[in-house]
Amino acid sequence: MSKVVIFDLDKTLLSGDSTKAWMLMRFKSGKLRFLCAAILAPIALVFLKSKKFKFIGAYMLLFVASFRMDEREMIDSFSSFSSKIRDGEINGIRWFYDGFEEILKHLNEGR
């Protein structure tokens, strides 16, 4: 079976905000990354409160979370994160297995 990347924008597959949880995991991965996130957070939160400029706040935090990561490191990070969700190590996020089973069914049918 080939690997698939899934974006759950309507919370039909995951019970919480996986992007936020992944970024928090990344911020905790190093002291410098944590410090940068802490410094930028107040500014980013101002942008996140605005519908018009929300993307700027999100970009700032995603930049800190992914800074200096190459493609392989990103893949490994997402894989590790997915495994932590599966194993119940990420608080507040779990798979909705009926939605997940539907995706597996589509993959097995070649869709």
mmCIF file of N, CA, C and O in Angstrom:
data_model
loop_
_atom_site.group_PDB
_atom_site.id
_atom_site.type_symbol
_atom_site.label_atom_id
_atom_site.label_comp_id
_atom_site.label_asym_id
_atom_site.label_seq_id
_atom_site.Cartn_x
_atom_site.Cartn_y
_atom_site.Cartn_z
ATOM 1 N N MET A 1 0.842 -1.170 0.000
ATOM 2 C CA MET A 1 0.000 0.000 0.000
ATOM 3 C C MET A 1 0.895 1.244 0.000
ATOM 4 O O MET A 1 1.876 1.314 0.707
ATOM 5 N N SER A 2 0.522 2.230 -0.813
ATOM 6 C CA SER A 2 1.308 3.462 -0.869
ATOM 7 C C SER A 2 0.986 4.358 0.322
ATOM 8 O O SER A 2 -0.059 4.237 0.950
ATOM 9 N N LYS A 3 1.916 5.265 0.609
ATOM 10 C CA LYS A 3 1.713 6.192 1.724
ATOM 11 C C LYS A 3 0.811 7.318 1.266
ATOM 12 O O LYS A 3 0.835 7.728 0.114
ATOM 13 N N VAL A 4 0.023 7.830 2.204
ATOM 14 C CA VAL A 4 -0.939 8.880 1.905
ATOM 15 C C VAL A 4 -0.809 9.971 2.953
ATOM 16 O O VAL A 4 -0.601 9.691 4.130
ATOM 17 N N VAL A 5 -0.924 11.214 2.510
ATOM 18 C CA VAL A 5 -0.964 12.351 3.433
ATOM 19 C C VAL A 5 -2.415 12.790 3.538
ATOM 20 O O VAL A 5 -3.097 12.942 2.537
ATOM 21 N N ILE A 6 -2.873 12.979 4.767
ATOM 22 C CA ILE A 6 -4.274 13.329 4.999
ATOM 23 C C ILE A 6 -4.341 14.660 5.726
ATOM 24 O O ILE A 6 -3.657 14.872 6.723
ATOM 25 N N PHE A 7 -5.182 15.561 5.227
ATOM 26 C CA PHE A 7 -5.459 16.822 5.898
ATOM 27 C C PHE A 7 -6.894 16.757 6.395
ATOM 28 O O PHE A 7 -7.820 16.605 5.610
ATOM 29 N N ASP A 8 -7.080 16.869 7.681
ATOM 30 C CA ASP A 8 -8.414 16.803 8.275
ATOM 31 C C ASP A 8 -8.865 18.213 8.644
ATOM 32 O O ASP A 8 -8.671 18.665 9.760
ATOM 33 N N LEU A 9 -9.469 18.900 7.686
ATOM 34 C CA LEU A 9 -9.859 20.285 7.898
ATOM 35 C C LEU A 9 -11.248 20.417 8.529
ATOM 36 O O LEU A 9 -11.601 21.485 9.003
ATOM 37 N N ASP A 10 -12.016 19.355 8.531
ATOM 38 C CA ASP A 10 -13.375 19.448 9.074
ATOM 39 C C ASP A 10 -13.598 18.562 10.298
ATOM 40 O O ASP A 10 -14.718 18.323 10.706
ATOM 41 N N LYS A 11 -12.510 18.074 10.886
ATOM 42 C CA LYS A 11 -12.546 17.245 12.104
ATOM 43 C C LYS A 11 -13.419 15.987 11.950
ATOM 44 O O LYS A 11 -14.153 15.616 12.847
ATOM 45 N N THR A 12 -13.311 15.342 10.783
ATOM 46 C CA THR A 12 -14.003 14.072 10.584
ATOM 47 C C THR A 12 -13.082 12.888 10.839
ATOM 48 O O THR A 12 -13.558 11.765 10.977
ATOM 49 N N LEU A 13 -11.772 13.130 10.906
ATOM 50 C CA LEU A 13 -10.818 12.040 11.125
ATOM 51 C C LEU A 13 -10.109 12.136 12.471
ATOM 52 O O LEU A 13 -9.761 11.128 13.058
ATOM 53 N N LEU A 14 -9.885 13.347 12.942
ATOM 54 C CA LEU A 14 -9.186 13.569 14.211
ATOM 55 C C LEU A 14 -10.059 14.419 15.128
ATOM 56 O O LEU A 14 -10.780 15.295 14.676
ATOM 57 N N SER A 15 -9.935 14.172 16.417
ATOM 58 C CA SER A 15 -10.798 14.836 17.393
ATOM 59 C C SER A 15 -10.341 16.239 17.776
ATOM 60 O O SER A 15 -11.033 16.929 18.516
ATOM 61 N N GLY A 16 -9.196 16.682 17.301
ATOM 62 C CA GLY A 16 -8.694 17.993 17.684
ATOM 63 C C GLY A 16 -7.866 18.625 16.588
ATOM 64 O O GLY A 16 -7.784 18.107 15.476
ATOM 65 N N ASP A 17 -7.228 19.715 16.916
ATOM 66 C CA ASP A 17 -6.408 20.464 15.974
ATOM 67 C C ASP A 17 -5.012 19.851 15.905
ATOM 68 O O ASP A 17 -4.156 20.121 16.746
ATOM 69 N N SER A 18 -4.792 19.049 14.892
ATOM 70 C CA SER A 18 -3.519 18.336 14.779
ATOM 71 C C SER A 18 -2.367 19.271 14.413
ATOM 72 O O SER A 18 -1.228 19.033 14.822
ATOM 73 N N THR A 19 -2.646 20.338 13.685
ATOM 74 C CA THR A 19 -1.573 21.284 13.343
ATOM 75 C C THR A 19 -1.050 21.950 14.607
ATOM 76 O O THR A 19 0.166 22.043 14.815
ATOM 77 N N LYS A 20 -1.954 22.393 15.445
ATOM 78 C CA LYS A 20 -1.560 23.018 16.711
ATOM 79 C C LYS A 20 -0.763 22.035 17.569
ATOM 80 O O LYS A 20 0.286 22.377 18.116
ATOM 81 N N ALA A 21 -1.245 20.813 17.663
ATOM 82 C CA ALA A 21 -0.558 19.802 18.472
ATOM 83 C C ALA A 21 0.824 19.482 17.918
ATOM 84 O O ALA A 21 1.784 19.327 18.673
ATOM 85 N N TRP A 22 0.943 19.401 16.580
ATOM 86 C CA TRP A 22 2.253 19.124 15.971
ATOM 87 C C TRP A 22 3.214 20.268 16.252
ATOM 88 O O TRP A 22 4.373 20.057 16.600
ATOM 89 N N MET A 23 2.718 21.517 16.117
ATOM 90 C CA MET A 23 3.590 22.673 16.376
ATOM 91 C C MET A 23 4.039 22.686 17.833
ATOM 92 O O MET A 23 5.219 22.947 18.112
ATOM 93 N N LEU A 24 3.156 22.409 18.761
ATOM 94 C CA LEU A 24 3.551 22.367 20.177
ATOM 95 C C LEU A 24 4.618 21.300 20.414
ATOM 96 O O LEU A 24 5.571 21.522 21.163
ATOM 97 N N MET A 25 4.461 20.151 19.765
ATOM 98 C CA MET A 25 5.464 19.091 19.882
ATOM 99 C C MET A 25 6.811 19.578 19.354
ATOM 100 O O MET A 25 7.857 19.359 19.967
ATOM 101 N N ARG A 26 6.790 20.289 18.218
ATOM 102 C CA ARG A 26 8.023 20.813 17.632
ATOM 103 C C ARG A 26 8.640 21.890 18.520
ATOM 104 O O ARG A 26 9.852 21.942 18.688
ATOM 105 N N PHE A 27 7.805 22.781 19.096
ATOM 106 C CA PHE A 27 8.331 23.840 19.962
ATOM 107 C C PHE A 27 9.060 23.246 21.165
ATOM 108 O O PHE A 27 10.047 23.797 21.636
ATOM 109 N N LYS A 28 8.594 22.111 21.632
ATOM 110 C CA LYS A 28 9.209 21.460 22.791
ATOM 111 C C LYS A 28 10.447 20.638 22.420
ATOM 112 O O LYS A 28 11.098 20.081 23.291
ATOM 113 N N SER A 29 10.771 20.593 21.129
ATOM 114 C CA SER A 29 11.880 19.732 20.686
ATOM 115 C C SER A 29 13.260 20.353 20.902
ATOM 116 O O SER A 29 14.267 19.687 20.700
ATOM 117 N N GLY A 30 13.316 21.610 21.280
ATOM 118 C CA GLY A 30 14.609 22.239 21.520
ATOM 119 C C GLY A 30 14.447 23.567 22.226
ATOM 120 O O GLY A 30 13.430 24.249 22.076
ATOM 121 N N LYS A 31 15.448 23.939 22.986
ATOM 122 C CA LYS A 31 15.376 25.176 23.772
ATOM 123 C C LYS A 31 15.279 26.413 22.893
ATOM 124 O O LYS A 31 14.491 27.319 23.179
ATOM 125 N N LEU A 32 16.066 26.471 21.835
ATOM 126 C CA LEU A 32 16.048 27.642 20.964
ATOM 127 C C LEU A 32 14.698 27.765 20.248
ATOM 128 O O LEU A 32 14.139 28.855 20.141
ATOM 129 N N ARG A 33 14.179 26.651 19.757
ATOM 130 C CA ARG A 33 12.875 26.654 19.083
ATOM 131 C C ARG A 33 11.793 27.107 20.056
ATOM 132 O O ARG A 33 10.915 27.895 19.716
ATOM 133 N N PHE A 34 11.849 26.616 21.295
ATOM 134 C CA PHE A 34 10.872 26.999 22.314
ATOM 135 C C PHE A 34 10.963 28.501 22.614
ATOM 136 O O PHE A 34 9.945 29.198 22.701
ATOM 137 N N LEU A 35 12.183 29.000 22.742
ATOM 138 C CA LEU A 35 12.394 30.418 23.026
ATOM 139 C C LEU A 35 11.853 31.288 21.884
ATOM 140 O O LEU A 35 11.165 32.293 22.132
ATOM 141 N N CYS A 36 12.146 30.917 20.659
ATOM 142 C CA CYS A 36 11.654 31.672 19.504
ATOM 143 C C CYS A 36 10.127 31.667 19.456
ATOM 144 O O CYS A 36 9.505 32.695 19.188
ATOM 145 N N ALA A 37 9.532 30.521 19.725
ATOM 146 C CA ALA A 37 8.070 30.429 19.735
ATOM 147 C C ALA A 37 7.484 31.305 20.838
ATOM 148 O O ALA A 37 6.483 31.996 20.630
ATOM 149 N N ALA A 38 8.117 31.308 22.001
ATOM 150 C CA ALA A 38 7.634 32.116 23.127
ATOM 151 C C ALA A 38 7.722 33.609 22.814
ATOM 152 O O ALA A 38 6.827 34.383 23.170
ATOM 153 N N ILE A 39 8.776 34.008 22.135
ATOM 154 C CA ILE A 39 8.949 35.418 21.781
ATOM 155 C C ILE A 39 7.929 35.841 20.716
ATOM 156 O O ILE A 39 7.351 36.922 20.788
ATOM 157 N N LEU A 40 7.720 34.984 19.715
ATOM 158 C CA LEU A 40 6.811 35.323 18.619
ATOM 159 C C LEU A 40 5.333 35.115 18.957
ATOM 160 O O LEU A 40 4.468 35.702 18.303
ATOM 161 N N ALA A 41 5.023 34.298 19.937
ATOM 162 C CA ALA A 41 3.630 33.950 20.229
ATOM 163 C C ALA A 41 2.725 35.161 20.446
ATOM 164 O O ALA A 41 1.631 35.213 19.863
ATOM 165 N N PRO A 42 3.113 36.147 21.253
ATOM 166 C CA PRO A 42 2.209 37.289 21.447
ATOM 167 C C PRO A 42 1.888 38.033 20.141
ATOM 168 O O PRO A 42 0.757 38.448 19.916
ATOM 169 N N ILE A 43 2.886 38.167 19.285
ATOM 170 C CA ILE A 43 2.671 38.839 17.999
ATOM 171 C C ILE A 43 1.797 37.973 17.095
ATOM 172 O O ILE A 43 0.840 38.448 16.478
ATOM 173 N N ALA A 44 2.119 36.675 17.031
ATOM 174 C CA ALA A 44 1.348 35.755 16.192
ATOM 175 C C ALA A 44 -0.107 35.680 16.651
ATOM 176 O O ALA A 44 -1.019 35.626 15.821
ATOM 177 N N LEU A 45 -0.337 35.706 17.955
ATOM 178 C CA LEU A 45 -1.708 35.618 18.470
ATOM 179 C C LEU A 45 -2.545 36.822 18.051
ATOM 180 O O LEU A 45 -3.746 36.681 17.790
ATOM 181 N N VAL A 46 -1.937 37.993 17.961
ATOM 182 C CA VAL A 46 -2.661 39.175 17.473
ATOM 183 C C VAL A 46 -3.147 38.924 16.044
ATOM 184 O O VAL A 46 -4.308 39.178 15.708
ATOM 185 N N PHE A 47 -2.281 38.395 15.198
ATOM 186 C CA PHE A 47 -2.665 38.085 13.815
ATOM 187 C C PHE A 47 -3.702 36.961 13.769
ATOM 188 O O PHE A 47 -4.631 37.009 12.958
ATOM 189 N N LEU A 48 -3.543 35.953 14.616
ATOM 190 C CA LEU A 48 -4.475 34.825 14.608
ATOM 191 C C LEU A 48 -5.893 35.239 14.998
ATOM 192 O O LEU A 48 -6.861 34.582 14.598
ATOM 193 N N LYS A 49 -6.036 36.309 15.746
ATOM 194 C CA LYS A 49 -7.362 36.798 16.151
ATOM 195 C C LYS A 49 -8.099 37.485 15.000
ATOM 196 O O LYS A 49 -9.310 37.655 15.053
ATOM 197 N N SER A 50 -7.369 37.890 13.981
ATOM 198 C CA SER A 50 -7.953 38.602 12.845
ATOM 199 C C SER A 50 -8.238 37.633 11.701
ATOM 200 O O SER A 50 -7.343 36.912 11.258
ATOM 201 N N LYS A 51 -9.462 37.629 11.201
ATOM 202 C CA LYS A 51 -9.785 36.759 10.075
ATOM 203 C C LYS A 51 -8.962 37.123 8.839
ATOM 204 O O LYS A 51 -8.519 36.254 8.112
ATOM 205 N N LYS A 52 -8.770 38.424 8.647
ATOM 206 C CA LYS A 52 -8.050 38.896 7.464
ATOM 207 C C LYS A 52 -6.569 38.542 7.493
ATOM 208 O O LYS A 52 -5.959 38.262 6.463
ATOM 209 N N PHE A 53 -5.958 38.548 8.684
ATOM 210 C CA PHE A 53 -4.513 38.344 8.793
ATOM 211 C C PHE A 53 -4.129 37.063 9.539
ATOM 212 O O PHE A 53 -2.973 36.899 9.919
ATOM 213 N N LYS A 54 -5.078 36.171 9.717
ATOM 214 C CA LYS A 54 -4.820 34.918 10.446
ATOM 215 C C LYS A 54 -3.663 34.134 9.829
ATOM 216 O O LYS A 54 -2.850 33.544 10.535
ATOM 217 N N PHE A 55 -3.578 34.160 8.521
ATOM 218 C CA PHE A 55 -2.531 33.404 7.825
ATOM 219 C C PHE A 55 -1.128 33.857 8.228
ATOM 220 O O PHE A 55 -0.194 33.065 8.245
ATOM 221 N N ILE A 56 -0.970 35.134 8.565
ATOM 222 C CA ILE A 56 0.352 35.645 8.952
ATOM 223 C C ILE A 56 0.772 35.042 10.289
ATOM 224 O O ILE A 56 1.907 34.594 10.448
ATOM 225 N N GLY A 57 -0.147 35.018 11.256
ATOM 226 C CA GLY A 57 0.152 34.408 12.548
ATOM 227 C C GLY A 57 0.469 32.931 12.419
ATOM 228 O O GLY A 57 1.415 32.424 13.028
ATOM 229 N N ALA A 58 -0.330 32.243 11.591
ATOM 230 C CA ALA A 58 -0.092 30.812 11.372
ATOM 231 C C ALA A 58 1.261 30.586 10.711
ATOM 232 O O ALA A 58 2.009 29.685 11.101
ATOM 233 N N TYR A 59 1.589 31.416 9.721
ATOM 234 C CA TYR A 59 2.873 31.282 9.040
ATOM 235 C C TYR A 59 4.040 31.484 10.007
ATOM 236 O O TYR A 59 5.018 30.741 9.966
ATOM 237 N N MET A 60 3.928 32.479 10.880
ATOM 238 C CA MET A 60 5.009 32.753 11.831
ATOM 239 C C MET A 60 5.284 31.531 12.707
ATOM 240 O O MET A 60 6.438 31.140 12.902
ATOM 241 N N LEU A 61 4.221 30.932 13.223
ATOM 242 C CA LEU A 61 4.387 29.781 14.111
ATOM 243 C C LEU A 61 4.859 28.543 13.351
ATOM 244 O O LEU A 61 5.699 27.781 13.838
ATOM 245 N N LEU A 62 4.315 28.340 12.145
ATOM 246 C CA LEU A 62 4.769 27.207 11.334
ATOM 247 C C LEU A 62 6.235 27.355 10.935
ATOM 248 O O LEU A 62 6.967 26.367 10.865
ATOM 249 N N PHE A 63 6.652 28.577 10.687
ATOM 250 C CA PHE A 63 8.060 28.818 10.345
ATOM 251 C C PHE A 63 8.964 28.389 11.494
ATOM 252 O O PHE A 63 9.963 27.688 11.289
ATOM 253 N N VAL A 64 8.616 28.782 12.717
ATOM 254 C CA VAL A 64 9.427 28.407 13.884
ATOM 255 C C VAL A 64 9.399 26.889 14.072
ATOM 256 O O VAL A 64 10.424 26.264 14.335
ATOM 257 N N ALA A 65 8.232 26.291 13.920
ATOM 258 C CA ALA A 65 8.098 24.841 14.129
ATOM 259 C C ALA A 65 8.921 24.040 13.127
ATOM 260 O O ALA A 65 9.445 22.975 13.456
ATOM 261 N N SER A 66 9.037 24.554 11.904
ATOM 262 C CA SER A 66 9.696 23.775 10.849
ATOM 263 C C SER A 66 11.054 24.326 10.425
ATOM 264 O O SER A 66 11.668 23.798 9.491
ATOM 265 N N PHE A 67 11.563 25.334 11.108
ATOM 266 C CA PHE A 67 12.819 25.971 10.715
ATOM 267 C C PHE A 67 13.958 24.957 10.623
ATOM 268 O O PHE A 67 14.165 24.140 11.513
ATOM 269 N N ARG A 68 14.681 25.017 9.502
ATOM 270 C CA ARG A 68 15.853 24.179 9.210
ATOM 271 C C ARG A 68 15.541 22.692 9.085
ATOM 272 O O ARG A 68 16.442 21.861 9.186
ATOM 273 N N MET A 69 14.288 22.351 8.856
ATOM 274 C CA MET A 69 13.948 20.944 8.625
ATOM 275 C C MET A 69 13.951 20.679 7.126
ATOM 276 O O MET A 69 13.329 21.415 6.365
ATOM 277 N N ASP A 70 14.646 19.624 6.716
ATOM 278 C CA ASP A 70 14.583 19.254 5.312
ATOM 279 C C ASP A 70 13.404 18.287 5.111
ATOM 280 O O ASP A 70 12.688 17.958 6.050
ATOM 281 N N GLU A 71 13.216 17.862 3.882
ATOM 282 C CA GLU A 71 12.062 17.024 3.560
ATOM 283 C C GLU A 71 12.046 15.732 4.384
ATOM 284 O O GLU A 71 11.017 15.315 4.900
ATOM 285 N N ARG A 72 13.184 15.100 4.524
ATOM 286 C CA ARG A 72 13.260 13.846 5.283
ATOM 287 C C ARG A 72 12.890 14.069 6.751
ATOM 288 O O ARG A 72 12.174 13.274 7.359
ATOM 289 N N GLU A 73 13.386 15.155 7.338
ATOM 290 C CA GLU A 73 13.066 15.460 8.732
ATOM 291 C C GLU A 73 11.573 15.756 8.905
ATOM 292 O O GLU A 73 10.978 15.382 9.919
ATOM 293 N N MET A 74 10.963 16.428 7.917
ATOM 294 C CA MET A 74 9.524 16.695 7.976
ATOM 295 C C MET A 74 8.740 15.380 7.936
ATOM 296 O O MET A 74 7.830 15.169 8.734
ATOM 297 N N ILE A 75 9.112 14.509 7.034
ATOM 298 C CA ILE A 75 8.430 13.220 6.912
ATOM 299 C C ILE A 75 8.564 12.436 8.211
ATOM 300 O O ILE A 75 7.590 11.879 8.717
ATOM 301 N N ASP A 76 9.773 12.397 8.756
ATOM 302 C CA ASP A 76 9.996 11.681 10.016
ATOM 303 C C ASP A 76 9.192 12.294 11.162
ATOM 304 O O ASP A 76 8.632 11.583 11.993
ATOM 305 N N SER A 77 9.123 13.622 11.186
ATOM 306 C CA SER A 77 8.373 14.303 12.237
ATOM 307 C C SER A 77 6.884 13.988 12.139
ATOM 308 O O SER A 77 6.229 13.704 13.143
ATOM 309 N N PHE A 78 6.336 14.016 10.927
ATOM 310 C CA PHE A 78 4.913 13.710 10.742
ATOM 311 C C PHE A 78 4.623 12.248 11.076
ATOM 312 O O PHE A 78 3.596 11.929 11.679
ATOM 313 N N SER A 79 5.540 11.368 10.702
ATOM 314 C CA SER A 79 5.367 9.951 11.002
ATOM 315 C C SER A 79 5.387 9.707 12.509
ATOM 316 O O SER A 79 4.539 8.978 13.051
ATOM 317 N N SER A 80 6.325 10.324 13.191
ATOM 318 C CA SER A 80 6.412 10.204 14.651
ATOM 319 C C SER A 80 5.162 10.765 15.316
ATOM 320 O O SER A 80 4.611 10.165 16.240
ATOM 321 N N PHE A 81 4.699 11.910 14.825
ATOM 322 C CA PHE A 81 3.507 12.545 15.371
ATOM 323 C C PHE A 81 2.283 11.642 15.193
ATOM 324 O O PHE A 81 1.494 11.442 16.117
ATOM 325 N N SER A 82 2.140 11.078 14.003
ATOM 326 C CA SER A 82 1.019 10.178 13.728
ATOM 327 C C SER A 82 1.046 8.965 14.658
ATOM 328 O O SER A 82 0.017 8.544 15.186
ATOM 329 N N SER A 83 2.239 8.423 14.872
ATOM 330 C CA SER A 83 2.372 7.277 15.786
ATOM 331 C C SER A 83 1.993 7.666 17.212
ATOM 332 O O SER A 83 1.359 6.886 17.928
ATOM 333 N N LYS A 84 2.358 8.881 17.628
ATOM 334 C CA LYS A 84 2.009 9.343 18.973
ATOM 335 C C LYS A 84 0.500 9.516 19.121
ATOM 336 O O LYS A 84 -0.054 9.223 20.184
ATOM 337 N N ILE A 85 -0.165 9.966 18.072
ATOM 338 C CA ILE A 85 -1.632 10.055 18.121
ATOM 339 C C ILE A 85 -2.201 8.650 18.265
ATOM 340 O O ILE A 85 -3.054 8.397 19.113
ATOM 341 N N ARG A 86 -1.719 7.739 17.442
ATOM 342 C CA ARG A 86 -2.199 6.352 17.479
ATOM 343 C C ARG A 86 -2.017 5.730 18.853
ATOM 344 O O ARG A 86 -2.888 5.029 19.358
ATOM 345 N N ASP A 87 -0.879 6.026 19.491
ATOM 346 C CA ASP A 87 -0.561 5.432 20.784
ATOM 347 C C ASP A 87 -1.147 6.208 21.968
ATOM 348 O O ASP A 87 -0.874 5.886 23.119
ATOM 349 N N GLY A 88 -1.920 7.273 21.677
ATOM 350 C CA GLY A 88 -2.566 8.041 22.739
ATOM 351 C C GLY A 88 -1.638 8.958 23.507
ATOM 352 O O GLY A 88 -1.946 9.351 24.630
ATOM 353 N N GLU A 89 -0.515 9.329 22.911
ATOM 354 C CA GLU A 89 0.470 10.172 23.601
ATOM 355 C C GLU A 89 0.252 11.663 23.377
ATOM 356 O O GLU A 89 0.937 12.483 23.979
ATOM 357 N N ILE A 90 -0.679 12.029 22.509
ATOM 358 C CA ILE A 90 -0.980 13.437 22.246
ATOM 359 C C ILE A 90 -2.322 13.732 22.910
ATOM 360 O O ILE A 90 -3.360 13.237 22.480
ATOM 361 N N ASN A 91 -2.291 14.544 23.957
ATOM 362 C CA ASN A 91 -3.508 14.842 24.712
ATOM 363 C C ASN A 91 -4.556 15.528 23.843
ATOM 364 O O ASN A 91 -4.251 16.456 23.111
ATOM 365 N N GLY A 92 -5.785 15.057 23.951
ATOM 366 C CA GLY A 92 -6.904 15.697 23.281
ATOM 367 C C GLY A 92 -7.076 15.348 21.819
ATOM 368 O O GLY A 92 -7.999 15.843 21.180
ATOM 369 N N ILE A 93 -6.214 14.523 21.277
ATOM 370 C CA ILE A 93 -6.364 14.150 19.868
ATOM 371 C C ILE A 93 -6.389 12.634 19.752
ATOM 372 O O ILE A 93 -5.524 11.946 20.266
ATOM 373 N N ARG A 94 -7.400 12.176 19.060
ATOM 374 C CA ARG A 94 -7.514 10.748 18.773
ATOM 375 C C ARG A 94 -8.130 10.588 17.393
ATOM 376 O O ARG A 94 -8.763 11.493 16.869
ATOM 377 N N TRP A 95 -7.899 9.433 16.813
ATOM 378 C CA TRP A 95 -8.489 9.131 15.508
ATOM 379 C C TRP A 95 -9.959 8.782 15.677
ATOM 380 O O TRP A 95 -10.335 8.095 16.619
ATOM 381 N N PHE A 96 -10.789 9.249 14.759
ATOM 382 C CA PHE A 96 -12.153 8.740 14.631
ATOM 383 C C PHE A 96 -12.033 7.549 13.681
ATOM 384 O O PHE A 96 -11.863 7.706 12.477
ATOM 385 N N TYR A 97 -12.078 6.358 14.218
ATOM 386 C CA TYR A 97 -11.733 5.180 13.427
ATOM 387 C C TYR A 97 -12.703 4.882 12.298
ATOM 388 O O TYR A 97 -12.310 4.314 11.282
ATOM 389 N N ASP A 98 -13.969 5.299 12.411
ATOM 390 C CA ASP A 98 -14.881 5.058 11.295
ATOM 391 C C ASP A 98 -14.451 5.844 10.055
ATOM 392 O O ASP A 98 -14.482 5.324 8.943
ATOM 393 N N GLY A 99 -14.012 7.084 10.241
ATOM 394 C CA GLY A 99 -13.498 7.877 9.123
ATOM 395 C C GLY A 99 -12.199 7.306 8.581
ATOM 396 O O GLY A 99 -11.979 7.248 7.370
ATOM 397 N N PHE A 100 -11.348 6.849 9.482
ATOM 398 C CA PHE A 100 -10.072 6.263 9.094
ATOM 399 C C PHE A 100 -10.290 4.967 8.317
ATOM 400 O O PHE A 100 -9.640 4.716 7.304
ATOM 401 N N GLU A 101 -11.230 4.159 8.762
ATOM 402 C CA GLU A 101 -11.552 2.904 8.063
ATOM 403 C C GLU A 101 -12.065 3.185 6.652
ATOM 404 O O GLU A 101 -11.777 2.450 5.717
ATOM 405 N N GLU A 102 -12.837 4.261 6.505
ATOM 406 C CA GLU A 102 -13.350 4.636 5.184
ATOM 407 C C GLU A 102 -12.201 4.998 4.243
ATOM 408 O O GLU A 102 -12.202 4.628 3.074
ATOM 409 N N ILE A 103 -11.202 5.690 4.753
ATOM 410 C CA ILE A 103 -10.030 6.027 3.933
ATOM 411 C C ILE A 103 -9.298 4.755 3.523
ATOM 412 O O ILE A 103 -8.912 4.595 2.360
ATOM 413 N N LEU A 104 -9.106 3.845 4.465
ATOM 414 C CA LEU A 104 -8.430 2.585 4.132
ATOM 415 C C LEU A 104 -9.207 1.803 3.073
ATOM 416 O O LEU A 104 -8.609 1.200 2.170
ATOM 417 N N LYS A 105 -10.510 1.829 3.179
ATOM 418 C CA LYS A 105 -11.357 1.154 2.181
ATOM 419 C C LYS A 105 -11.123 1.763 0.807
ATOM 420 O O LYS A 105 -10.954 1.033 -0.182
ATOM 421 N N HIS A 106 -11.097 3.079 0.716
ATOM 422 C CA HIS A 106 -10.851 3.746 -0.562
ATOM 423 C C HIS A 106 -9.457 3.399 -1.097
ATOM 424 O O HIS A 106 -9.310 3.166 -2.314
ATOM 425 N N LEU A 107 -8.459 3.378 -0.228
ATOM 426 C CA LEU A 107 -7.108 3.026 -0.667
ATOM 427 C C LEU A 107 -7.047 1.601 -1.209
ATOM 428 O O LEU A 107 -6.429 1.341 -2.249
ATOM 429 N N ASN A 108 -7.671 0.689 -0.496
ATOM 430 C CA ASN A 108 -7.674 -0.705 -0.935
ATOM 431 C C ASN A 108 -8.412 -0.908 -2.254
ATOM 432 O O ASN A 108 -8.097 -1.818 -2.998
ATOM 433 N N GLU A 109 -9.373 -0.039 -2.526
ATOM 434 C CA GLU A 109 -10.116 -0.117 -3.779
ATOM 435 C C GLU A 109 -9.436 0.673 -4.906
ATOM 436 O O GLU A 109 -9.936 0.739 -6.016
ATOM 437 N N GLY A 110 -8.292 1.295 -4.585
ATOM 438 C CA GLY A 110 -7.533 2.024 -5.586
ATOM 439 C C GLY A 110 -8.091 3.403 -5.903
ATOM 440 O O GLY A 110 -7.803 3.971 -6.944
ATOM 441 N N ARG A 111 -8.891 3.953 -5.010
ATOM 442 C CA ARG A 111 -9.459 5.293 -5.252
ATOM 443 C C ARG A 111 -8.683 6.355 -4.542
ATOM 444 O O ARG A 111 -7.980 6.198 -3.655
#
